[in-house]
Coordinates of C-alpha atoms in Angstrom, one line a residue:
M1 CA 14.9 35.0 -35.5
A2 CA 18.0 33.2 -36.6
L3 CA 21.3 34.7 -35.3
L4 CA 24.2 35.2 -37.7
Q5 CA 27.7 33.8 -36.9
I6 CA 30.4 36.4 -37.6
A7 CA 34.0 35.3 -37.6
E8 CA 37.4 36.6 -38.8
P9 CA 38.1 35.9 -42.5
G10 CA 39.4 32.4 -43.0
Q11 CA 38.3 31.3 -39.5
S12 CA 34.7 30.6 -40.2
P13 CA 33.9 27.1 -41.4
D14 CA 32.1 26.6 -44.7
P15 CA 28.4 27.1 -43.9
H16 CA 27.5 24.4 -46.3
K17 CA 29.8 21.9 -44.5
R18 CA 29.2 22.8 -40.9
K19 CA 26.5 20.7 -39.3
L20 CA 24.1 22.1 -36.7
A21 CA 24.6 19.9 -33.6
V22 CA 23.7 20.6 -30.0
G23 CA 24.2 19.3 -26.5
I24 CA 21.1 18.8 -24.3
D25 CA 21.1 18.6 -20.6
L26 CA 17.8 16.8 -19.9
G27 CA 17.5 17.7 -16.2
T28 CA 15.2 16.7 -13.4
T29 CA 14.3 20.3 -12.5
N30 CA 15.6 22.3 -15.5
S31 CA 16.8 21.5 -19.0
L32 CA 19.2 23.4 -21.3
V33 CA 20.4 23.2 -24.9
A34 CA 23.8 24.4 -26.0
T35 CA 25.8 24.6 -29.2
V36 CA 29.3 25.7 -30.4
R37 CA 29.5 29.2 -32.0
S38 CA 32.8 30.5 -33.3
G39 CA 34.6 27.9 -31.3
E40 CA 32.8 28.7 -28.0
S41 CA 30.2 26.6 -26.3
V42 CA 27.1 28.6 -25.4
T43 CA 23.7 27.8 -24.1
L44 CA 20.7 29.0 -26.2
P45 CA 18.0 31.2 -24.8
D46 CA 14.3 31.3 -25.6
E47 CA 12.5 34.3 -27.1
Q48 CA 12.4 35.9 -23.7
G49 CA 16.2 35.5 -23.2
R50 CA 15.8 32.7 -20.6
H51 CA 18.4 30.0 -20.9
T52 CA 16.9 27.3 -18.7
L53 CA 13.6 25.4 -19.4
P54 CA 11.8 24.0 -16.4
S55 CA 11.4 20.3 -17.0
V56 CA 7.6 20.6 -16.5
V57 CA 4.8 19.5 -18.8
R58 CA 1.1 20.3 -18.3
Y59 CA -1.5 18.3 -20.2
S60 CA -5.1 19.3 -20.9
A61 CA -8.0 17.7 -22.6
E62 CA -8.1 19.8 -25.8
A63 CA -5.0 22.0 -26.1
Q64 CA -1.4 21.0 -26.9
P65 CA 0.8 20.3 -23.9
E66 CA 2.4 23.4 -22.2
V67 CA 6.1 23.0 -21.5
G68 CA 8.4 25.0 -19.3
Y69 CA 7.5 28.2 -17.4
D70 CA 3.8 28.3 -18.3
A71 CA 3.4 24.7 -17.2
H72 CA 5.4 25.3 -13.9
A73 CA 3.0 28.1 -13.1
S74 CA 0.1 25.6 -13.0
A75 CA 2.0 23.1 -10.7
V76 CA 0.1 23.9 -7.6
A77 CA -3.4 24.5 -9.1
D78 CA -3.3 21.4 -11.4
P79 CA -0.9 18.9 -9.8
H80 CA -2.3 15.8 -11.4
N81 CA -1.9 17.1 -15.0
T82 CA 1.4 19.0 -14.4
I83 CA 4.3 16.6 -14.5
Q84 CA 7.5 17.6 -12.8
S85 CA 10.7 15.6 -12.1
V86 CA 9.8 13.0 -14.8
K87 CA 13.5 12.1 -15.0
R88 CA 13.1 10.2 -11.8
L89 CA 10.5 7.9 -13.5
M90 CA 12.5 7.2 -16.6
G91 CA 13.2 3.5 -17.2
R92 CA 11.4 2.5 -14.0
G93 CA 8.7 -0.1 -13.3
I94 CA 5.7 0.3 -11.0
A95 CA 7.6 -1.3 -8.2
D96 CA 10.4 1.2 -8.6
V97 CA 8.0 4.1 -8.6
R98 CA 6.5 2.9 -5.3
K99 CA 9.9 2.9 -3.7
L100 CA 10.2 6.6 -4.5
G101 CA 7.6 7.2 -1.8
E102 CA 4.3 9.0 -1.6
E103 CA 5.7 12.4 -2.5
L104 CA 4.8 12.0 -6.2
P105 CA 1.3 13.6 -6.6
Y106 CA 0.4 11.6 -9.7
R107 CA -2.1 8.9 -10.6
F108 CA -0.5 5.9 -12.3
E109 CA -1.9 3.3 -14.7
R110 CA 0.0 0.0 -15.1
T111 CA 0.4 -1.5 -18.6
E112 CA 1.3 -5.0 -19.8
E113 CA 5.0 -4.1 -20.2
G114 CA 5.2 -2.8 -16.6
M115 CA 5.9 0.8 -17.5
P116 CA 4.0 3.2 -15.2
Y117 CA 1.8 5.5 -17.3
L118 CA 0.7 8.8 -15.7
V119 CA -3.0 9.5 -15.9
T120 CA -3.7 13.0 -17.3
A121 CA -6.6 14.9 -18.8
A122 CA -4.9 14.2 -22.2
G123 CA -4.9 10.5 -21.6
A124 CA -2.2 8.2 -20.2
K125 CA 1.3 9.4 -20.7
S126 CA 4.5 7.4 -20.3
P127 CA 7.6 9.1 -18.8
V128 CA 9.2 8.7 -22.2
E129 CA 6.4 10.7 -23.8
V130 CA 6.7 13.5 -21.2
S131 CA 10.4 13.7 -21.7
A132 CA 9.9 13.8 -25.5
D133 CA 7.7 16.9 -25.1
I134 CA 10.6 18.6 -23.2
L135 CA 13.1 17.5 -25.8
R136 CA 10.9 18.7 -28.6
T137 CA 10.7 22.1 -27.1
L138 CA 14.4 22.3 -26.8
Q139 CA 14.8 21.2 -30.4
Y140 CA 12.5 23.9 -31.6
R141 CA 14.4 26.5 -29.6
A142 CA 17.7 25.4 -31.1
E143 CA 16.4 25.3 -34.7
Q144 CA 14.9 28.8 -34.3
S145 CA 18.1 30.1 -32.8
L146 CA 20.5 28.4 -35.3
G147 CA 18.3 28.9 -38.3
G148 CA 18.3 25.4 -39.6
E149 CA 17.5 21.7 -39.0
L150 CA 19.6 19.9 -36.4
S151 CA 21.8 17.1 -37.7
G152 CA 22.1 15.5 -34.2
A153 CA 22.3 15.9 -30.5
V154 CA 24.4 14.7 -27.6
I155 CA 22.1 14.1 -24.7
T156 CA 23.4 13.8 -21.2
V157 CA 22.4 11.2 -18.6
P158 CA 23.5 10.6 -15.0
A159 CA 26.5 8.4 -14.8
Y160 CA 24.6 6.1 -12.5
F161 CA 21.7 5.6 -15.0
D162 CA 21.4 1.9 -15.7
D163 CA 20.6 0.4 -19.1
A164 CA 16.9 0.8 -18.7
Q165 CA 17.1 4.5 -17.9
R166 CA 19.5 5.1 -20.7
Q167 CA 17.3 3.3 -23.2
A168 CA 14.3 5.2 -22.0
T169 CA 16.2 8.5 -22.6
K170 CA 17.1 7.4 -26.1
D171 CA 13.5 6.4 -26.8
A172 CA 12.4 9.9 -25.8
A173 CA 14.8 11.5 -28.2
T174 CA 13.6 9.2 -31.0
L175 CA 10.0 10.1 -30.3
A176 CA 11.0 13.8 -30.3
G177 CA 12.5 13.4 -33.8
L178 CA 16.1 13.9 -32.6
K179 CA 19.1 12.0 -33.9
V180 CA 21.2 10.9 -30.9
L181 CA 24.9 11.3 -31.7
R182 CA 25.7 9.9 -28.2
L183 CA 24.3 9.5 -24.7
L184 CA 27.0 11.2 -22.5
S185 CA 27.4 10.8 -18.8
E186 CA 26.8 14.2 -17.1
P187 CA 30.1 14.1 -15.1
T188 CA 32.0 13.3 -18.3
A189 CA 30.3 16.2 -20.0
A190 CA 31.3 18.5 -17.1
A191 CA 34.9 17.3 -17.4
V192 CA 34.9 18.1 -21.1
A193 CA 33.7 21.7 -20.5
Y194 CA 36.0 22.1 -17.5
G195 CA 39.1 20.4 -18.9
L196 CA 39.0 22.1 -22.2
D197 CA 38.4 25.5 -20.7
E198 CA 41.0 25.2 -18.0
G199 CA 43.6 22.9 -19.6
A200 CA 43.4 20.7 -16.5
E201 CA 45.6 17.6 -16.0
G202 CA 45.5 15.0 -13.3
V203 CA 42.8 13.3 -11.3
I204 CA 39.5 15.2 -10.9
A205 CA 36.4 14.4 -8.9
V206 CA 33.1 15.5 -10.4
Y207 CA 30.4 15.8 -7.7
D208 CA 27.0 16.1 -9.5
L209 CA 23.9 16.8 -7.4
G210 CA 21.0 17.7 -9.5
G211 CA 17.3 17.9 -8.9
G212 CA 16.7 14.1 -8.9
T213 CA 20.0 12.3 -9.2
F214 CA 23.4 12.2 -7.6
D215 CA 26.7 11.1 -9.3
I216 CA 30.3 11.1 -8.2
S217 CA 32.9 10.3 -10.9
I218 CA 36.6 10.1 -10.6
L219 CA 38.3 11.0 -13.8
R220 CA 41.9 11.3 -15.1
L221 CA 42.5 14.1 -17.5
S222 CA 45.6 13.9 -19.7
K223 CA 46.3 15.7 -23.0
G224 CA 42.7 15.7 -24.2
V225 CA 41.9 12.2 -22.9
F226 CA 39.1 12.0 -20.4
E227 CA 39.2 8.6 -18.6
V228 CA 36.5 7.7 -16.1
L229 CA 38.2 5.7 -13.4
A230 CA 35.2 5.0 -11.3
T231 CA 31.6 6.2 -10.8
G232 CA 29.0 5.9 -8.1
G233 CA 26.0 7.6 -6.8
D234 CA 22.2 7.3 -6.4
S235 CA 19.8 7.8 -9.3
A236 CA 17.0 8.5 -6.8
L237 CA 18.6 11.2 -4.7
G238 CA 18.7 14.9 -5.5
G239 CA 17.5 18.4 -4.8
D240 CA 13.9 17.1 -4.7
D241 CA 14.8 15.1 -1.6
L242 CA 16.3 18.2 0.1
D243 CA 13.0 19.9 -0.7
L244 CA 11.0 17.0 0.7
A245 CA 13.0 17.0 4.0
L246 CA 12.2 20.6 4.5
A247 CA 8.5 20.2 3.4
N248 CA 8.0 17.4 6.1
W249 CA 9.5 19.8 8.7
L250 CA 7.1 22.5 7.6
I251 CA 4.2 20.1 7.9
A252 CA 5.2 19.4 11.5
E253 CA 5.6 23.1 12.3
L254 CA 2.1 23.8 10.9
G255 CA 0.7 20.9 13.0
L256 CA -0.7 19.1 9.9
G257 CA -1.1 15.4 9.3
Q258 CA 0.4 13.6 6.3
N259 CA -2.9 13.3 4.5
L260 CA -2.6 16.4 2.4
S261 CA -4.2 16.8 -1.0
A262 CA -2.0 16.7 -4.1
S263 CA -2.3 20.5 -4.5
E264 CA -1.4 21.1 -0.8
A265 CA 1.6 18.8 -1.0
R266 CA 2.8 20.5 -4.2
Y267 CA 2.4 23.9 -2.6
L268 CA 4.6 22.9 0.3
T269 CA 7.3 21.4 -1.9
E270 CA 7.3 24.6 -4.1
Q271 CA 7.7 26.7 -0.9
S272 CA 10.4 24.5 0.3
R273 CA 12.3 24.8 -2.9
A274 CA 12.1 28.6 -2.8
I275 CA 13.3 28.6 0.8
K276 CA 16.2 26.3 0.0
E277 CA 17.3 28.7 -2.9
R278 CA 17.0 31.8 -0.7
L279 CA 19.1 30.1 2.1
T280 CA 22.0 30.0 -0.3
D281 CA 22.4 33.7 0.1
E282 CA 20.5 34.5 3.3
P283 CA 21.2 33.2 6.8
S284 CA 17.5 32.8 7.5
V285 CA 14.2 33.0 5.7
E286 CA 10.8 34.1 7.1
V287 CA 7.8 32.9 5.2
E288 CA 4.0 33.2 5.7
L289 CA 2.4 29.8 5.0
A290 CA -1.3 29.1 4.5
V291 CA -2.3 25.5 3.7
A292 CA -5.0 23.1 4.7
G293 CA -6.6 25.6 7.1
A294 CA -3.4 26.3 8.9
Q295 CA -1.7 29.7 8.7
K296 CA 1.6 30.5 10.4
T297 CA 4.8 32.6 9.9
V298 CA 7.7 30.2 9.9
T299 CA 11.4 31.1 10.2
V300 CA 13.9 28.7 8.7
T301 CA 17.6 29.2 9.5
R302 CA 20.5 27.9 7.4
E303 CA 21.5 25.8 10.5
T304 CA 18.0 24.2 10.7
F305 CA 18.0 23.3 7.1
G306 CA 21.5 21.9 7.4
E307 CA 20.3 19.5 10.1
L308 CA 17.3 18.4 8.1
I309 CA 19.4 17.4 5.1
K310 CA 22.5 16.2 7.0
H311 CA 21.8 12.5 6.4
L312 CA 21.3 13.1 2.7
V313 CA 24.6 15.0 2.3
T314 CA 26.4 12.3 4.4
H315 CA 25.0 9.7 2.0
T316 CA 26.6 11.5 -1.0
I317 CA 30.0 11.6 0.9
R318 CA 29.9 7.9 1.5
A319 CA 29.4 7.4 -2.2
C320 CA 32.5 9.6 -2.8
R321 CA 34.5 7.4 -0.5
R322 CA 33.4 4.3 -2.3
A323 CA 34.2 5.8 -5.7
L324 CA 37.7 6.7 -4.6
K325 CA 38.2 3.1 -3.3
D326 CA 37.0 1.6 -6.6
A327 CA 39.4 3.9 -8.6
G328 CA 42.3 3.0 -6.4
I329 CA 42.8 6.7 -5.6
A330 CA 43.6 8.3 -2.3
V331 CA 41.7 11.5 -1.5
E332 CA 45.1 13.3 -1.4
D333 CA 45.6 12.4 -5.1
V334 CA 42.6 14.3 -6.2
K335 CA 43.8 17.6 -7.8
D336 CA 40.5 19.3 -8.3
V337 CA 36.8 18.9 -7.4
V338 CA 34.2 20.1 -9.9
M339 CA 30.7 20.9 -8.8
V340 CA 27.8 20.2 -11.1
G341 CA 24.0 20.6 -10.7
G342 CA 21.9 23.4 -9.1
S343 CA 21.8 21.6 -5.7
T344 CA 25.5 22.1 -5.3
R345 CA 24.8 25.7 -4.5
V346 CA 23.5 24.7 -1.1
P347 CA 26.2 25.9 1.4
Q348 CA 26.0 22.7 3.5
V349 CA 26.7 20.6 0.4
R350 CA 29.8 22.7 -0.6
A351 CA 31.1 22.7 2.9
A352 CA 30.8 18.9 3.2
V353 CA 32.5 18.3 -0.1
A354 CA 35.3 20.7 0.7
D355 CA 35.8 19.0 4.1
F356 CA 36.0 15.5 2.6
F357 CA 38.4 16.3 -0.2
G358 CA 40.4 18.8 1.8
R359 CA 40.1 21.6 -0.8
A360 CA 37.6 24.1 -2.0
P361 CA 35.6 22.8 -4.9
H362 CA 35.8 24.6 -8.3
I363 CA 32.7 26.6 -9.3
D364 CA 34.3 28.5 -12.1
I365 CA 31.6 27.4 -14.6
D366 CA 27.9 27.8 -13.8
P367 CA 27.0 24.4 -12.3
D368 CA 23.6 24.7 -14.0
R369 CA 25.1 25.1 -17.5
V370 CA 28.4 23.2 -17.4
V371 CA 26.8 19.8 -18.4
A372 CA 25.1 21.3 -21.5
L373 CA 28.2 23.2 -22.4
G374 CA 30.3 20.0 -22.4
A375 CA 27.7 18.1 -24.3
A376 CA 27.7 20.8 -27.0
L377 CA 31.5 20.5 -27.4
Q378 CA 31.2 16.7 -27.8
A379 CA 28.3 17.1 -30.3
D380 CA 30.5 19.5 -32.4
V381 CA 33.2 16.8 -32.6
L382 CA 30.8 13.9 -33.3
A383 CA 29.0 15.9 -36.0
G384 CA 32.3 16.2 -37.9
N385 CA 32.8 19.9 -37.4
K386 CA 36.2 19.4 -35.7
P387 CA 37.9 16.5 -37.7
D388 CA 41.3 17.4 -36.2
S389 CA 40.1 17.1 -32.6
E390 CA 42.1 14.8 -30.3
M391 CA 39.4 14.6 -27.7
L392 CA 38.9 11.1 -26.4
L393 CA 36.2 10.1 -23.9
L394 CA 36.7 6.8 -22.1
D395 CA 33.4 6.4 -20.1
V396 CA 32.6 3.4 -17.9
I397 CA 29.6 1.2 -17.3
P398 CA 28.0 2.1 -13.9
L399 CA 26.6 -1.3 -12.9
S400 CA 27.7 -4.8 -13.6
L401 CA 26.0 -6.9 -16.3
G402 CA 25.6 -10.6 -16.1
L403 CA 23.4 -13.7 -16.6
E404 CA 21.3 -15.8 -14.4
T405 CA 22.7 -19.3 -13.7
M406 CA 21.2 -22.3 -11.9
G407 CA 20.1 -21.5 -8.5
G408 CA 19.1 -18.0 -9.2
L409 CA 22.7 -16.8 -9.1
V410 CA 24.3 -14.0 -11.2
E411 CA 27.4 -14.6 -13.3
K412 CA 28.9 -11.2 -14.1
L413 CA 30.3 -10.8 -17.6
V414 CA 30.9 -7.0 -17.6
H415 CA 31.9 -5.6 -14.2
R416 CA 31.0 -2.1 -13.2
N417 CA 33.5 0.7 -14.0
T418 CA 34.6 -1.2 -17.1
A419 CA 35.5 1.3 -19.9
I420 CA 33.0 1.4 -22.8
P421 CA 32.6 0.5 -25.5
V422 CA 33.4 -3.1 -24.5
A423 CA 32.7 -6.7 -25.6
K424 CA 33.0 -9.6 -23.2
A425 CA 32.3 -13.3 -23.9
Q426 CA 32.1 -16.4 -21.7
E427 CA 31.3 -20.0 -22.3
F428 CA 28.4 -21.9 -20.6
T429 CA 27.0 -25.4 -20.9
T430 CA 23.8 -27.3 -20.5
F431 CA 22.4 -28.6 -17.2
Q432 CA 20.4 -31.6 -18.4
D433 CA 21.0 -34.5 -20.7
G434 CA 19.5 -34.0 -24.2
Q435 CA 18.9 -30.3 -23.5
T436 CA 18.1 -28.6 -26.9
A437 CA 17.4 -25.0 -25.7
M438 CA 18.8 -22.6 -23.2
A439 CA 16.9 -19.6 -21.6
I440 CA 19.2 -16.5 -21.4
H441 CA 18.2 -14.1 -18.6
V442 CA 20.2 -10.8 -18.6
V443 CA 20.4 -8.9 -15.4
Q444 CA 22.2 -5.8 -14.0
G445 CA 23.4 -5.1 -10.5
E446 CA 26.0 -5.8 -7.9
R447 CA 24.2 -8.4 -5.9
E448 CA 24.8 -12.2 -6.1
L449 CA 21.2 -13.2 -6.4
V450 CA 19.0 -12.5 -9.4
D451 CA 16.1 -11.4 -7.1
D452 CA 18.3 -8.6 -5.9
C453 CA 19.3 -7.3 -9.3
R454 CA 17.4 -5.7 -12.1
S455 CA 16.0 -7.9 -14.9
L456 CA 16.9 -6.4 -18.3
A457 CA 15.9 -9.0 -20.9
R458 CA 15.1 -12.7 -21.6
F459 CA 15.6 -14.7 -24.8
V460 CA 16.0 -18.4 -25.8
L461 CA 18.7 -20.1 -27.8
R462 CA 17.2 -23.1 -29.6
G463 CA 18.6 -25.8 -31.8
I464 CA 21.3 -27.1 -29.4
P465 CA 22.2 -30.7 -30.4
P466 CA 21.1 -33.2 -27.8
M467 CA 24.2 -34.1 -25.8
A468 CA 25.1 -35.2 -22.3
A469 CA 24.8 -32.6 -19.7
G470 CA 27.9 -30.4 -19.7
A471 CA 29.0 -31.4 -23.2
A472 CA 27.6 -28.5 -25.2
K473 CA 29.5 -25.3 -25.4
I474 CA 27.5 -22.0 -25.6
R475 CA 29.4 -18.8 -25.9
V476 CA 27.5 -15.7 -24.7
T477 CA 28.8 -12.3 -25.8
F478 CA 27.9 -9.0 -24.2
Q479 CA 28.5 -5.8 -26.2
V480 CA 28.1 -2.4 -24.7
D481 CA 28.2 0.6 -27.1
A482 CA 29.4 4.1 -26.4
D483 CA 26.0 5.1 -25.2
G484 CA 26.1 2.4 -22.5
L485 CA 23.4 0.3 -24.3
L486 CA 23.7 -3.5 -24.3
S487 CA 23.2 -6.2 -26.9
V488 CA 23.6 -9.9 -26.1
A489 CA 24.3 -12.9 -28.4
A490 CA 24.5 -16.6 -27.7
Q491 CA 26.0 -19.2 -30.0
E492 CA 26.4 -23.0 -29.8
L493 CA 29.9 -23.6 -31.0
S494 CA 29.6 -27.0 -32.6
T495 CA 26.7 -26.1 -34.9
G496 CA 27.0 -22.3 -35.1
V497 CA 23.4 -21.9 -34.2
Q498 CA 22.9 -18.5 -32.5
S499 CA 20.4 -16.1 -31.1
S500 CA 20.7 -12.5 -30.1
I501 CA 18.8 -9.6 -28.6
Q502 CA 19.1 -5.8 -28.4
V503 CA 18.3 -5.3 -24.8
K504 CA 15.0 -3.5 -24.3
P505 CA 13.9 -3.3 -20.6
S506 CA 10.6 -4.9 -19.9
Y507 CA 9.2 -1.6 -18.9
G508 CA 10.7 0.4 -21.8
L509 CA 8.7 1.3 -24.9
S510 CA 8.5 -1.4 -27.6
D511 CA 9.5 -0.5 -31.2
G512 CA 5.8 -0.8 -32.1
E513 CA 4.9 1.8 -29.5
I514 CA 7.6 4.2 -30.6
E515 CA 6.4 3.7 -34.2
R516 CA 2.8 4.4 -33.2
M517 CA 3.8 7.6 -31.4
L518 CA 5.9 8.8 -34.3
K519 CA 3.0 8.1 -36.7
D520 CA 0.7 10.1 -34.3
S521 CA 3.2 13.0 -34.5
Y522 CA 3.1 12.9 -38.3
S523 CA -0.7 12.7 -38.5
H524 CA -0.9 15.7 -36.2
A525 CA 1.8 17.7 -38.1
Q526 CA -0.7 20.2 -39.6
E527 CA -2.4 20.7 -36.3
D528 CA 0.9 21.2 -34.5
L529 CA 2.0 23.7 -37.2
A530 CA -1.2 25.7 -36.7
L531 CA -0.7 25.7 -32.9
R532 CA 2.9 27.0 -33.4
N533 CA 1.6 29.8 -35.7
L534 CA -1.0 30.6 -33.1
R535 CA 1.6 30.9 -30.4
E536 CA 3.8 33.1 -32.5
Q537 CA 1.0 35.5 -33.3
Q538 CA -0.1 35.6 -29.7
V539 CA 3.4 36.6 -28.6
E540 CA 3.4 39.4 -31.3
A541 CA 0.0 40.6 -30.1
D542 CA 1.2 40.7 -26.5
R543 CA 4.3 42.7 -27.5
L544 CA 2.4 45.3 -29.5
L545 CA -0.3 45.7 -26.8
Q546 CA 2.3 46.1 -24.0
S547 CA 4.3 48.7 -25.9
L548 CA 1.1 50.7 -26.7
E549 CA -0.2 50.5 -23.1
Q550 CA 3.1 51.9 -21.9
A551 CA 3.2 54.6 -24.6
I552 CA -0.4 55.8 -23.8
A553 CA 0.4 55.9 -20.1
V554 CA 3.3 58.2 -20.7
D555 CA 2.1 60.4 -23.7
G556 CA -1.5 59.6 -24.2
D557 CA -2.9 62.8 -22.5
A558 CA -0.5 65.1 -24.2
L559 CA -0.5 63.7 -27.8
L560 CA -4.0 62.2 -28.3
E561 CA -7.4 63.8 -28.5
A562 CA -10.1 62.1 -26.5
A563 CA -11.7 60.7 -29.6
E564 CA -8.4 59.4 -30.9
R565 CA -7.5 57.7 -27.6
Q566 CA -10.9 56.1 -27.5
S567 CA -10.6 54.8 -31.0
L568 CA -7.0 53.4 -30.3
E569 CA -8.1 51.7 -27.1
A570 CA -11.1 50.2 -28.9
S571 CA -8.6 48.7 -31.5
M572 CA -6.5 47.4 -28.6
Q573 CA -9.5 45.7 -27.0
T574 CA -10.4 44.1 -30.3
L575 CA -6.9 42.6 -30.5
R576 CA -7.1 41.4 -26.9
E577 CA -10.3 39.5 -27.8
L578 CA -8.7 38.1 -31.0
R579 CA -5.6 37.0 -29.0
E580 CA -7.8 34.8 -26.8
G581 CA -9.2 33.0 -29.8
G582 CA -7.8 30.2 -31.8
D583 CA -7.5 31.8 -35.3
Y584 CA -3.9 32.8 -35.8
K585 CA -4.7 34.5 -39.1
A586 CA -7.3 36.7 -37.4
I587 CA -4.7 37.6 -34.8
E588 CA -2.2 38.4 -37.5
A589 CA -4.7 40.7 -39.2
G590 CA -5.6 42.3 -35.9
V591 CA -1.9 43.0 -35.2
K592 CA -1.5 44.7 -38.6
A593 CA -4.7 46.7 -38.1
L594 CA -3.6 47.9 -34.7
A595 CA -0.1 48.8 -36.0
Q596 CA -1.7 50.9 -38.7
A597 CA -4.1 52.6 -36.2
S598 CA -1.2 53.5 -34.0
D599 CA 1.1 54.8 -36.7
E600 CA 0.0 58.5 -36.3
F601 CA 0.5 58.3 -32.5
A602 CA 4.0 56.7 -32.9
A603 CA 4.9 59.5 -35.3
R604 CA 3.8 62.2 -32.9
R605 CA 5.8 60.5 -30.1
M606 CA 8.9 60.5 -32.3
D607 CA 8.4 64.2 -33.2
A608 CA 7.9 65.1 -29.5
G609 CA 11.1 63.2 -28.6
I610 CA 13.1 65.0 -31.2
Q611 CA 11.8 68.3 -30.0
R612 CA 12.7 67.5 -26.4
A613 CA 16.2 66.5 -27.4
L614 CA 16.6 69.8 -29.4
R615 CA 15.1 72.1 -26.7
G616 CA 17.6 74.7 -25.5
H617 CA 20.1 74.1 -28.4
S618 CA 20.7 76.4 -31.4
V619 CA 21.1 75.3 -35.0
D620 CA 24.8 76.4 -34.8
E621 CA 25.3 74.0 -31.9
I622 CA 23.8 71.1 -33.8
E623 CA 26.0 71.9 -36.8
E624 CA 29.1 72.1 -34.6
G625 CA 28.2 68.7 -33.1
R626 CA 28.3 66.9 -36.4

């Protein structure tokens, strides 16, 4: 059901001019979608009133993928086909995935472009496709809530996401059918939400510890300008690692080896996450664990958990110290500290941050929602709904960009923490006499050797006039757009011959693959529509059955004859059987039939309710109460 926006006369924008734009926080553990309503940024709930969407997708051989809560419920029973924390795999190659450790209970299939595909019952799925399924669900939620088609979305990414990870996120949005207005760094989004709400000025540190990534950003806020001074972090450190530290401790407590099945490992990580969340409010937690033939009651205290994660928390504080040094800011100059991400609820994390910065961190805005809220505000501006806005976001590039030069060395053209968008050019020359072509190898990272950095792209500039070594002049230009995505051009200055490339990581999706996936989505459009209709009718059937079950439990004996009750329960059983089928029209007909069959019972309940309300009161009293 679409919700109407009601505003004071003269304050509501022309509905024909206002564009529907949203902010999406595509998180490791949970995702959210938000929009601006009547000038206020709000997150959008699903039909059950739940604002978060677990970032979990379950695949099966015949049915459409399950996304969110239903998928999460199958995580332990079906770990290979239930994909969690896919954000940690975005933009990564097989070698990167191996570095994440053995905690990922998935089976991978390597492809020619190096992207790790996850083997599922529905076939091999790339992390981009899994993320697209999550984004598609959020898009549907937003369009149902707002009552129209979206004109665009701002999607947030960790500040420390490199070009490959940002490009993978944009590919996922394209596959989901979303127009990306901008990729926005999560700390910057938090600053937008916090700064606009609180009218803050000065230097702010945004400490963002989510489910799978950690970012620290140092920002200066001044009169609507959000300038990122420095950023740092670890795109492979988050709440999942806190859970894993506790899970390994539980394995030792239970006397188990490390050779657990995927289902057993997932069970322990789910238990660890639940314990971590309870320890936020409780000094100790006692749980009964039964896994791999071992059963034991285990007590976990807040102090024990603190020791287990101490090295991880310390790692984030070291990153904070480096970010301050990069920004040229002393810790005393930081006015406020903003906490973002669900993992910042952990008491040990908050205590360590407060101790380092010498002040209590701000938690005024829900750390789970603040990123989505800020993204929605930026989306509202970029969609053109606030043409008079003076908001300006000056983001930075998280990792240096450069070229390979002779000897496998890296020549950096765009240094980390450079404000974006940016363009930088530098001249190079040939190495050999008569050289007519030059191979351009684009890399990203802070190390001096190519082998220690990430390869982003390769292309060749041909048509260089044969000259003596060192005589040719080749200008290479790097351009980074507002999303942090890179394009590189090379030109030989004497002839004007040039070559360029839009950087696509070697383990990203090719344009052809994205086109194929989009065509697949179009060819299955009718099938998808039928499945959506089926889901809607199943929800309606569940609602009617539940309300009737409750009504019969309360008033069935008093208001129904035995034969009437038997007939009504038979109709309910018929609908239950139809609900388990795949014909949404049959379910719709069954819902209507049961509603008609229960009309008399509903009328009797209403009459009985009125009689109970009037019992003990005279007509004169009713008249006087008008």
